[in-house]
Amino acid sequence: MKALLLSFTIFFTGTLYAQQMTQTIRGTVRDEVSQSPMIGATILLIQPDGSSPIGSTTDMNGDFKIEDVPTGRQSFRITMVGYEEQRLPNVVITGSKEVILNITLTESVQALEEVVVTADRTNDKSKTNNDLSLVSGRSFNVDDTKRYAGSLGDPSRMAANFAGVVSGDDSRNDIVVRGNSPTGMLWQLEGLNIPNPNHFGSFSATGGPVSMLNNNTIAKSDFLTSAFPAQYGNALAAVFDLKLREGNNQKHEFMGQIGFNGFEAGAEGPFSKNSKASYLINYRYSTLGVFKALGISFGTGTAVPDYQDLNFKVAVPTGRNGKFTLFGILGASHVQFLGSEVDTTLTNLYGTENTNSRVRYATNIAGVSYEHNLSPKTFAKLTLGMSTTRERFSGDSISLVTREAFLSGESKYNTSKYSAVLNVRHKMNAKSSLYGGVTVDMLDFDLYNRSIHQAGKIDSVRVDVNGENTALTQAYAQWRYRISQKLLLTTGLHFQHFSLNNNVALEPRAGLQYTFGQGQSLSVGYGLNSQAQNIYTYFIQTPTESGSAFTNKNLDFTKSHHVVLSYENRLTENLLLKVEPYFQSVYNVPVESRPSTFSVLNTGNSFGPPDRDSLANEGSGRNLGIEMTLERYFNQGYYFLLTTSLFDSKYKGSDKIERNTAFNTRYVLNVLAGKEIKVMKTNVISASIRSSLVGGKYFTPLNLAASRLRGQAVYDEKQAFSDRQKPYFRTDLRFSYRWEMGKSTMEFAMDLQNVTANKNIFQQTYNPRTNALANVYGQGFFPVPYFKATF
């Protein structure tokens, strides 16, 4: 009887909301370069049945509003005299949340009567927000981080679907781009250079197990993998240029969510009824304790990681031409792995039965910006920010005989960065635009790290500095010239100075793009890039007769030349083919002064920095490859993304022998597809699948005899990266149901990670208790439930 009543209730409720619901669409239209508001632009809703479109025109502030837009996926057309027509396909409209569109138009260089239809940069994934990026760049948005199977709302895990990108392993979201170390990544938030934005993420790394970035607050953002525009510096591998969306400035909206990333609550809206200022805030707290209680293993054995974070943005317009913005991300995390509590029958990617580890992290990022249209053709933005990291570690070694714990090491790392960023852009005319800017990052830091051996008999302090500071100053200038409607040229120069040792770098950048035929283009990009070492590396102590010395302090920037050729072919309106061959030559790489196999190119995907002193910029490396992307944008209820990469990544240490890097998997194939089915007019059932096949990693074999003698893992460095693991294979599934309930929306989903339970090798190590080699395998089958309500 109860089941019958429940079925009737669901049927009645579904029937009640089966009628077509509508929503309001609002937004702003601006010039792509000058960011000046466009007055009189026309925005039309394209009716699928060909009936008369409904729409709106922009007012003196560039704002528009269209009411009674049916829920579901809708497409829009934007026109303006003297500008290229833009289209926004498949915008998701729900009953619970107004859609706010920020649209940019490109001034036409042809006669006014000529009409050129292009994809809108704000919605086309093949077009980045940054209009200076001509190769190796694409965008992503909140829908991608939610819709892609296996992404778990994490931008880094989502990016692992893109061509040339390989996930570091199942335990973390570090990503390897075109064979480069994850340390070559640059993270930016609203124009600020920020530290590692991940829970349990070391300040010396760029990834971690769980992202602090909340996908519910992310706007369309850029991911660049090579030959970056001149405004980006101090990076060799890739750039995540993240933007936070603004809250609704006319209506209060709320959300609640439960999933792998935590219990979450969010709110947004105007500060007052007559105010155009808005706020957006989301708070999240770890749910892993609940997962453990349900008997779900997530790779930490019996330990339960604890974390929480807060994302926010406040936007306050100051008239027609200006706006203040306050934004930030705050996060804290801690966990302890106790050897006495290790269950050897459970997957544990972080702890062992012979050690204790206790870690605590805190990362805080906050910024304030002011942007202003100085004139109809000139736009400027000033951003001030501060970011801090706090990292604590203590570890014990456990006696194999008595099981007594002895302190084996401890570290304390504190950093505080104060940043100022000024960007200016000026449109000289429809063909020519100038861009320029200055970034100053001042860093204060305290670093302490020591290791203890033989039950306290040997105490080695590797780093011990307090109250130190340095600054990295960067400046750039770039020119964008539209030679014709089909030919686009960008040239630029990037400068950076590191005050710690007065290193200076001057880096040319250039790009050329030719469009032809029906949606085809051929582009070439070049860039010289430089990157400072992690601040820890400069202060590693080398023992001397009189005490110690900083033998790494004068290390120069690591540098690389990037060359990329890119071919794009829009086979149909919704199908894009992209092929990119590339070459990267890396030099000035820190290696040991004595002949050895060590190179910093093989570091960066762990929880701690390498402790190598007496380094010199005498190493090198190269990355050579070709990538292909075939992407069908969402249309007629389905989408797919096929990416494949073939590459070779090599390095030379101080022994001058060329070897495979730690990240040379040689190939990667990703297949991603999804389908949506409408039910009862407004509700949506969706499913997506993602499969990845990655070549096996090269690794350094263990020296079993030496490991048994020392009671710990000892590697055969003479055979560095000569053995290879088996290929990595994993398939993820995601099922979801979106239920429109008038002014509220509920979404239920289930992520099924590694559905085939394939045993991928995480690492090979030595177990002193069993006195044998041991393979540690990555995450097995892992179901992740998800629920979200917006109202």
PDB file of C-alpha atoms in Angstrom, residues 442-659:
ATOM      1  CA  MET A 442      56.240  39.407  -3.021  1.00  0.00           C
ATOM      2  CA  LEU A 443      56.840  36.214  -1.033  1.00  0.00           C
ATOM      3  CA  ASP A 444      57.575  35.889   2.706  1.00  0.00           C
ATOM      4  CA  PHE A 445      58.433  32.400   3.937  1.00  0.00           C
ATOM      5  CA  ASP A 446      59.560  30.243   6.861  1.00  0.00           C
ATOM      6  CA  LEU A 447      60.791  26.743   5.964  1.00  0.00           C
ATOM      7  CA  TYR A 448      61.937  23.955   8.248  1.00  0.00           C
ATOM      8  CA  ASN A 449      62.529  20.294   7.447  1.00  0.00           C
ATOM      9  CA  ARG A 450      64.530  17.615   9.257  1.00  0.00           C
ATOM     10  CA  SER A 451      64.860  13.860   9.058  1.00  0.00           C
ATOM     11  CA  ILE A 452      65.858  11.508  11.879  1.00  0.00           C
ATOM     12  CA  HIS A 453      67.433   8.065  11.500  1.00  0.00           C
ATOM     13  CA  GLN A 454      68.436   5.131  13.697  1.00  0.00           C
ATOM     14  CA  ALA A 455      65.944   5.893  16.481  1.00  0.00           C
ATOM     15  CA  GLY A 456      67.191   9.451  16.978  1.00  0.00           C
ATOM     16  CA  LYS A 457      70.923   8.849  16.641  1.00  0.00           C
ATOM     17  CA  ILE A 458      71.199  10.793  13.367  1.00  0.00           C
ATOM     18  CA  ASP A 459      69.419  14.148  13.066  1.00  0.00           C
ATOM     19  CA  SER A 460      69.677  15.901   9.699  1.00  0.00           C
ATOM     20  CA  VAL A 461      68.230  19.375   9.131  1.00  0.00           C
ATOM     21  CA  ARG A 462      67.731  19.885   5.409  1.00  0.00           C
ATOM     22  CA  VAL A 463      66.125  23.347   5.394  1.00  0.00           C
ATOM     23  CA  ASP A 464      65.909  25.959   8.163  1.00  0.00           C
ATOM     24  CA  VAL A 465      65.101  29.555   7.156  1.00  0.00           C
ATOM     25  CA  ASN A 466      62.957  32.125   8.952  1.00  0.00           C
ATOM     26  CA  GLY A 467      61.730  35.556   7.973  1.00  0.00           C
ATOM     27  CA  GLU A 468      63.092  35.377   4.430  1.00  0.00           C
ATOM     28  CA  ASN A 469      61.477  37.147   1.492  1.00  0.00           C
ATOM     29  CA  THR A 470      61.841  37.606  -2.241  1.00  0.00           C
ATOM     30  CA  ALA A 471      59.882  38.982  -5.196  1.00  0.00           C
ATOM     31  CA  LEU A 472      59.064  37.896  -8.729  1.00  0.00           C
ATOM     32  CA  THR A 473      58.271  40.804 -11.055  1.00  0.00           C
ATOM     33  CA  GLN A 474      56.712  40.165 -14.464  1.00  0.00           C
ATOM     34  CA  ALA A 475      55.675  42.466 -17.312  1.00  0.00           C
ATOM     35  CA  TYR A 476      54.352  41.894 -20.797  1.00  0.00           C
ATOM     36  CA  ALA A 477      53.272  43.645 -23.972  1.00  0.00           C
ATOM     37  CA  GLN A 478      51.360  42.064 -26.842  1.00  0.00           C
ATOM     38  CA  TRP A 479      49.987  43.244 -30.163  1.00  0.00           C
ATOM     39  CA  ARG A 480      47.001  41.660 -31.911  1.00  0.00           C
ATOM     40  CA  TYR A 481      46.634  42.541 -35.578  1.00  0.00           C
ATOM     41  CA  ARG A 482      43.843  41.294 -37.835  1.00  0.00           C
ATOM     42  CA  ILE A 483      45.584  41.551 -41.190  1.00  0.00           C
ATOM     43  CA  SER A 484      42.340  40.550 -42.873  1.00  0.00           C
ATOM     44  CA  GLN A 485      39.139  38.730 -42.010  1.00  0.00           C
ATOM     45  CA  LYS A 486      41.050  35.478 -42.542  1.00  0.00           C
ATOM     46  CA  LEU A 487      44.521  36.290 -41.214  1.00  0.00           C
ATOM     47  CA  LEU A 488      45.367  37.085 -37.575  1.00  0.00           C
ATOM     48  CA  LEU A 489      48.799  37.891 -36.101  1.00  0.00           C
ATOM     49  CA  THR A 490      49.847  38.170 -32.453  1.00  0.00           C
ATOM     50  CA  THR A 491      53.330  39.142 -31.254  1.00  0.00           C
ATOM     51  CA  GLY A 492      54.485  39.804 -27.728  1.00  0.00           C
ATOM     52  CA  LEU A 493      57.258  39.943 -25.168  1.00  0.00           C
ATOM     53  CA  HIS A 494      57.305  38.712 -21.580  1.00  0.00           C
ATOM     54  CA  PHE A 495      59.821  39.873 -18.949  1.00  0.00           C
ATOM     55  CA  GLN A 496      60.481  38.501 -15.476  1.00  0.00           C
ATOM     56  CA  HIS A 497      62.959  39.254 -12.684  1.00  0.00           C
ATOM     57  CA  PHE A 498      63.598  37.162  -9.558  1.00  0.00           C
ATOM     58  CA  SER A 499      65.044  39.275  -6.758  1.00  0.00           C
ATOM     59  CA  LEU A 500      66.444  36.341  -4.730  1.00  0.00           C
ATOM     60  CA  ASN A 501      69.382  35.966  -7.106  1.00  0.00           C
ATOM     61  CA  ASN A 502      68.664  38.702  -9.687  1.00  0.00           C
ATOM     62  CA  ASN A 503      67.801  36.265 -12.471  1.00  0.00           C
ATOM     63  CA  VAL A 504      66.262  37.941 -15.522  1.00  0.00           C
ATOM     64  CA  ALA A 505      64.408  36.454 -18.492  1.00  0.00           C
ATOM     65  CA  LEU A 506      63.136  38.064 -21.699  1.00  0.00           C
ATOM     66  CA  GLU A 507      60.744  35.837 -23.653  1.00  0.00           C
ATOM     67  CA  PRO A 508      59.348  36.414 -27.165  1.00  0.00           C
ATOM     68  CA  ARG A 509      55.910  35.025 -28.052  1.00  0.00           C
ATOM     69  CA  ALA A 510      54.176  34.903 -31.443  1.00  0.00           C
ATOM     70  CA  GLY A 511      51.182  33.364 -33.186  1.00  0.00           C
ATOM     71  CA  LEU A 512      49.678  33.389 -36.676  1.00  0.00           C
ATOM     72  CA  GLN A 513      46.262  32.069 -37.703  1.00  0.00           C
ATOM     73  CA  TYR A 514      44.782  31.644 -41.181  1.00  0.00           C
ATOM     74  CA  THR A 515      41.128  30.709 -41.645  1.00  0.00           C
ATOM     75  CA  PHE A 516      39.857  29.281 -44.909  1.00  0.00           C
ATOM     76  CA  GLY A 517      37.124  27.185 -46.446  1.00  0.00           C
ATOM     77  CA  GLN A 518      34.117  26.350 -44.338  1.00  0.00           C
ATOM     78  CA  GLY A 519      35.272  26.573 -40.711  1.00  0.00           C
ATOM     79  CA  GLN A 520      38.898  25.552 -41.260  1.00  0.00           C
ATOM     80  CA  SER A 521      41.987  27.210 -39.804  1.00  0.00           C
ATOM     81  CA  LEU A 522      45.731  26.681 -39.721  1.00  0.00           C
ATOM     82  CA  SER A 523      47.736  28.217 -36.873  1.00  0.00           C
ATOM     83  CA  VAL A 524      51.316  28.283 -35.650  1.00  0.00           C
ATOM     84  CA  GLY A 525      52.540  29.384 -32.243  1.00  0.00           C
ATOM     85  CA  TYR A 526      55.933  29.939 -30.636  1.00  0.00           C
ATOM     86  CA  GLY A 527      56.979  30.857 -27.125  1.00  0.00           C
ATOM     87  CA  LEU A 528      60.070  30.991 -24.957  1.00  0.00           C
ATOM     88  CA  ASN A 529      59.090  30.243 -21.351  1.00  0.00           C
ATOM     89  CA  SER A 530      61.032  30.449 -18.083  1.00  0.00           C
ATOM     90  CA  GLN A 531      60.230  29.159 -14.610  1.00  0.00           C
ATOM     91  CA  ALA A 532      61.871  29.733 -11.229  1.00  0.00           C
ATOM     92  CA  GLN A 533      62.525  26.740  -8.985  1.00  0.00           C
ATOM     93  CA  ASN A 534      60.331  26.040  -5.989  1.00  0.00           C
ATOM     94  CA  ILE A 535      61.436  28.320  -3.144  1.00  0.00           C
ATOM     95  CA  TYR A 536      62.343  25.261  -1.038  1.00  0.00           C
ATOM     96  CA  THR A 537      64.997  24.189  -3.551  1.00  0.00           C
ATOM     97  CA  TYR A 538      67.037  27.384  -3.157  1.00  0.00           C
ATOM     98  CA  PHE A 539      67.490  26.887   0.598  1.00  0.00           C
ATOM     99  CA  ILE A 540      68.453  23.218   0.862  1.00  0.00           C
ATOM    100  CA  GLN A 541      71.508  23.067   3.088  1.00  0.00           C
ATOM    101  CA  THR A 542      74.792  21.488   2.050  1.00  0.00           C
ATOM    102  CA  PRO A 543      76.953  20.447   5.042  1.00  0.00           C
ATOM    103  CA  THR A 544      80.409  22.074   5.109  1.00  0.00           C
ATOM    104  CA  GLU A 545      83.334  22.067   7.528  1.00  0.00           C
ATOM    105  CA  SER A 546      82.188  25.402   8.952  1.00  0.00           C
ATOM    106  CA  GLY A 547      78.483  24.566   9.059  1.00  0.00           C
ATOM    107  CA  SER A 548      76.324  24.648   5.943  1.00  0.00           C
ATOM    108  CA  ALA A 549      75.902  26.487   2.643  1.00  0.00           C
ATOM    109  CA  PHE A 550      73.072  27.197   0.205  1.00  0.00           C
ATOM    110  CA  THR A 551      74.561  25.628  -2.906  1.00  0.00           C
ATOM    111  CA  ASN A 552      71.289  25.935  -4.861  1.00  0.00           C
ATOM    112  CA  LYS A 553      70.637  29.606  -4.197  1.00  0.00           C
ATOM    113  CA  ASN A 554      72.005  30.885  -7.503  1.00  0.00           C
ATOM    114  CA  LEU A 555      70.068  28.484  -9.726  1.00  0.00           C
ATOM    115  CA  ASP A 556      68.792  30.131 -12.900  1.00  0.00           C
ATOM    116  CA  PHE A 557      65.322  29.796 -14.432  1.00  0.00           C
ATOM    117  CA  THR A 558      64.533  26.538 -16.193  1.00  0.00           C
ATOM    118  CA  LYS A 559      63.657  27.458 -19.785  1.00  0.00           C
ATOM    119  CA  SER A 560      61.954  25.941 -22.800  1.00  0.00           C
ATOM    120  CA  HIS A 561      61.126  26.686 -26.421  1.00  0.00           C
ATOM    121  CA  HIS A 562      57.570  25.773 -27.500  1.00  0.00           C
ATOM    122  CA  VAL A 563      56.627  25.345 -31.169  1.00  0.00           C
ATOM    123  CA  VAL A 564      53.089  24.268 -32.121  1.00  0.00           C
ATOM    124  CA  LEU A 565      51.255  23.779 -35.409  1.00  0.00           C
ATOM    125  CA  SER A 566      47.468  23.578 -35.193  1.00  0.00           C
ATOM    126  CA  TYR A 567      44.828  22.557 -37.747  1.00  0.00           C
ATOM    127  CA  GLU A 568      41.106  22.918 -37.011  1.00  0.00           C
ATOM    128  CA  ASN A 569      38.207  21.818 -39.177  1.00  0.00           C
ATOM    129  CA  ARG A 570      34.622  22.421 -38.131  1.00  0.00           C
ATOM    130  CA  LEU A 571      33.240  19.453 -40.070  1.00  0.00           C
ATOM    131  CA  THR A 572      29.691  20.443 -39.184  1.00  0.00           C
ATOM    132  CA  GLU A 573      28.195  23.117 -36.976  1.00  0.00           C
ATOM    133  CA  ASN A 574      28.559  20.779 -33.978  1.00  0.00           C
ATOM    134  CA  LEU A 575      31.549  18.621 -34.945  1.00  0.00           C
ATOM    135  CA  LEU A 576      35.158  19.820 -34.579  1.00  0.00           C
ATOM    136  CA  LEU A 577      38.365  18.083 -35.656  1.00  0.00           C
ATOM    137  CA  LYS A 578      41.648  19.414 -34.280  1.00  0.00           C
ATOM    138  CA  VAL A 579      45.196  18.143 -34.901  1.00  0.00           C
ATOM    139  CA  GLU A 580      48.286  19.601 -33.199  1.00  0.00           C
ATOM    140  CA  PRO A 581      51.900  18.472 -33.625  1.00  0.00           C
ATOM    141  CA  TYR A 582      54.308  20.125 -31.187  1.00  0.00           C
ATOM    142  CA  PHE A 583      57.933  20.258 -30.076  1.00  0.00           C
ATOM    143  CA  GLN A 584      59.354  21.485 -26.775  1.00  0.00           C
ATOM    144  CA  SER A 585      63.049  21.871 -25.985  1.00  0.00           C
ATOM    145  CA  VAL A 586      63.817  22.281 -22.274  1.00  0.00           C
ATOM    146  CA  TYR A 587      67.181  23.560 -21.039  1.00  0.00           C
ATOM    147  CA  ASN A 588      68.801  25.095 -17.955  1.00  0.00           C
ATOM    148  CA  VAL A 589      67.325  22.174 -16.008  1.00  0.00           C
ATOM    149  CA  PRO A 590      68.698  21.717 -12.442  1.00  0.00           C
ATOM    150  CA  VAL A 591      70.653  18.474 -12.085  1.00  0.00           C
ATOM    151  CA  GLU A 592      73.312  17.346  -9.607  1.00  0.00           C
ATOM    152  CA  SER A 593      76.850  18.681 -10.003  1.00  0.00           C
ATOM    153  CA  ARG A 594      78.260  15.173  -9.785  1.00  0.00           C
ATOM    154  CA  PRO A 595      77.357  12.738 -12.595  1.00  0.00           C
ATOM    155  CA  SER A 596      73.934  11.247 -11.773  1.00  0.00           C
ATOM    156  CA  THR A 597      70.515  10.460 -13.233  1.00  0.00           C
ATOM    157  CA  PHE A 598      68.626  13.047 -11.148  1.00  0.00           C
ATOM    158  CA  SER A 599      66.659  15.840 -12.832  1.00  0.00           C
ATOM    159  CA  VAL A 600      63.922  18.115 -11.493  1.00  0.00           C
ATOM    160  CA  LEU A 601      61.957  17.231 -14.647  1.00  0.00           C
ATOM    161  CA  ASN A 602      61.028  13.961 -12.906  1.00  0.00           C
ATOM    162  CA  THR A 603      59.675  15.548  -9.722  1.00  0.00           C
ATOM    163  CA  GLY A 604      56.376  17.121  -8.792  1.00  0.00           C
ATOM    164  CA  ASN A 605      53.715  14.453  -8.266  1.00  0.00           C
ATOM    165  CA  SER A 606      54.283  13.710  -4.579  1.00  0.00           C
ATOM    166  CA  PHE A 607      53.567  15.306  -1.200  1.00  0.00           C
ATOM    167  CA  GLY A 608      57.076  16.614  -0.558  1.00  0.00           C
ATOM    168  CA  PRO A 609      59.880  18.422  -2.388  1.00  0.00           C
ATOM    169  CA  PRO A 610      63.132  16.675  -3.426  1.00  0.00           C
ATOM    170  CA  ASP A 611      66.070  17.163  -1.026  1.00  0.00           C
ATOM    171  CA  ARG A 612      68.882  17.504  -3.557  1.00  0.00           C
ATOM    172  CA  ASP A 613      71.646  20.036  -2.975  1.00  0.00           C
ATOM    173  CA  SER A 614      74.599  21.161  -5.130  1.00  0.00           C
ATOM    174  CA  LEU A 615      72.426  21.497  -8.212  1.00  0.00           C
ATOM    175  CA  ALA A 616      73.461  23.156 -11.484  1.00  0.00           C
ATOM    176  CA  ASN A 617      71.519  24.316 -14.557  1.00  0.00           C
ATOM    177  CA  GLU A 618      73.172  21.770 -16.840  1.00  0.00           C
ATOM    178  CA  GLY A 619      70.349  19.353 -17.605  1.00  0.00           C
ATOM    179  CA  SER A 620      68.003  19.267 -20.582  1.00  0.00           C
ATOM    180  CA  GLY A 621      64.882  17.599 -21.925  1.00  0.00           C
ATOM    181  CA  ARG A 622      62.597  17.411 -24.933  1.00  0.00           C
ATOM    182  CA  ASN A 623      58.959  16.630 -25.611  1.00  0.00           C
ATOM    183  CA  LEU A 624      57.768  15.725 -29.090  1.00  0.00           C
ATOM    184  CA  GLY A 625      54.284  14.619 -30.051  1.00  0.00           C
ATOM    185  CA  ILE A 626      51.062  14.905 -32.000  1.00  0.00           C
ATOM    186  CA  GLU A 627      47.496  15.172 -30.698  1.00  0.00           C
ATOM    187  CA  MET A 628      44.065  14.728 -32.209  1.00  0.00           C
ATOM    188  CA  THR A 629      40.684  15.834 -30.903  1.00  0.00           C
ATOM    189  CA  LEU A 630      37.322  14.937 -32.411  1.00  0.00           C
ATOM    190  CA  GLU A 631      34.551  16.631 -30.468  1.00  0.00           C
ATOM    191  CA  ARG A 632      30.836  16.722 -31.023  1.00  0.00           C
ATOM    192  CA  TYR A 633      29.273  19.525 -29.042  1.00  0.00           C
ATOM    193  CA  PHE A 634      25.997  18.755 -27.327  1.00  0.00           C
ATOM    194  CA  ASN A 635      23.200  18.661 -29.906  1.00  0.00           C
ATOM    195  CA  GLN A 636      20.091  16.545 -30.420  1.00  0.00           C
ATOM    196  CA  GLY A 637      20.560  15.009 -26.996  1.00  0.00           C
ATOM    197  CA  TYR A 638      24.121  13.670 -27.158  1.00  0.00           C
ATOM    198  CA  TYR A 639      27.803  14.627 -27.293  1.00  0.00           C
ATOM    199  CA  PHE A 640      31.167  12.895 -27.484  1.00  0.00           C
ATOM    200  CA  LEU A 641      34.850  13.717 -27.121  1.00  0.00           C
ATOM    201  CA  LEU A 642      37.626  11.570 -28.560  1.00  0.00           C
ATOM    202  CA  THR A 643      41.222  12.586 -27.834  1.00  0.00           C
ATOM    203  CA  THR A 644      44.450  10.769 -28.520  1.00  0.00           C
ATOM    204  CA  SER A 645      48.115  11.658 -28.131  1.00  0.00           C
ATOM    205  CA  LEU A 646      51.341  10.061 -29.277  1.00  0.00           C
ATOM    206  CA  PHE A 647      54.445  11.550 -27.704  1.00  0.00           C
ATOM    207  CA  ASP A 648      57.989  10.972 -26.503  1.00  0.00           C
ATOM    208  CA  SER A 649      59.432  12.639 -23.393  1.00  0.00           C
ATOM    209  CA  LYS A 650      63.176  12.403 -22.698  1.00  0.00           C
ATOM    210  CA  TYR A 651      65.703  14.048 -20.400  1.00  0.00           C
ATOM    211  CA  LYS A 652      69.429  14.157 -19.675  1.00  0.00           C
ATOM    212  CA  GLY A 653      70.846  14.316 -16.170  1.00  0.00           C
ATOM    213  CA  SER A 654      74.375  15.385 -15.298  1.00  0.00           C
ATOM    214  CA  ASP A 655      75.624  12.008 -16.591  1.00  0.00           C
ATOM    215  CA  LYS A 656      74.588  13.224 -20.098  1.00  0.00           C
ATOM    216  CA  ILE A 657      72.698   9.993 -20.871  1.00  0.00           C
ATOM    217  CA  GLU A 658      69.302  10.421 -22.502  1.00  0.00           C
ATOM    218  CA  ARG A 659      66.532   8.578 -20.656  1.00  0.00           C
TER     219      ARG A 659
END
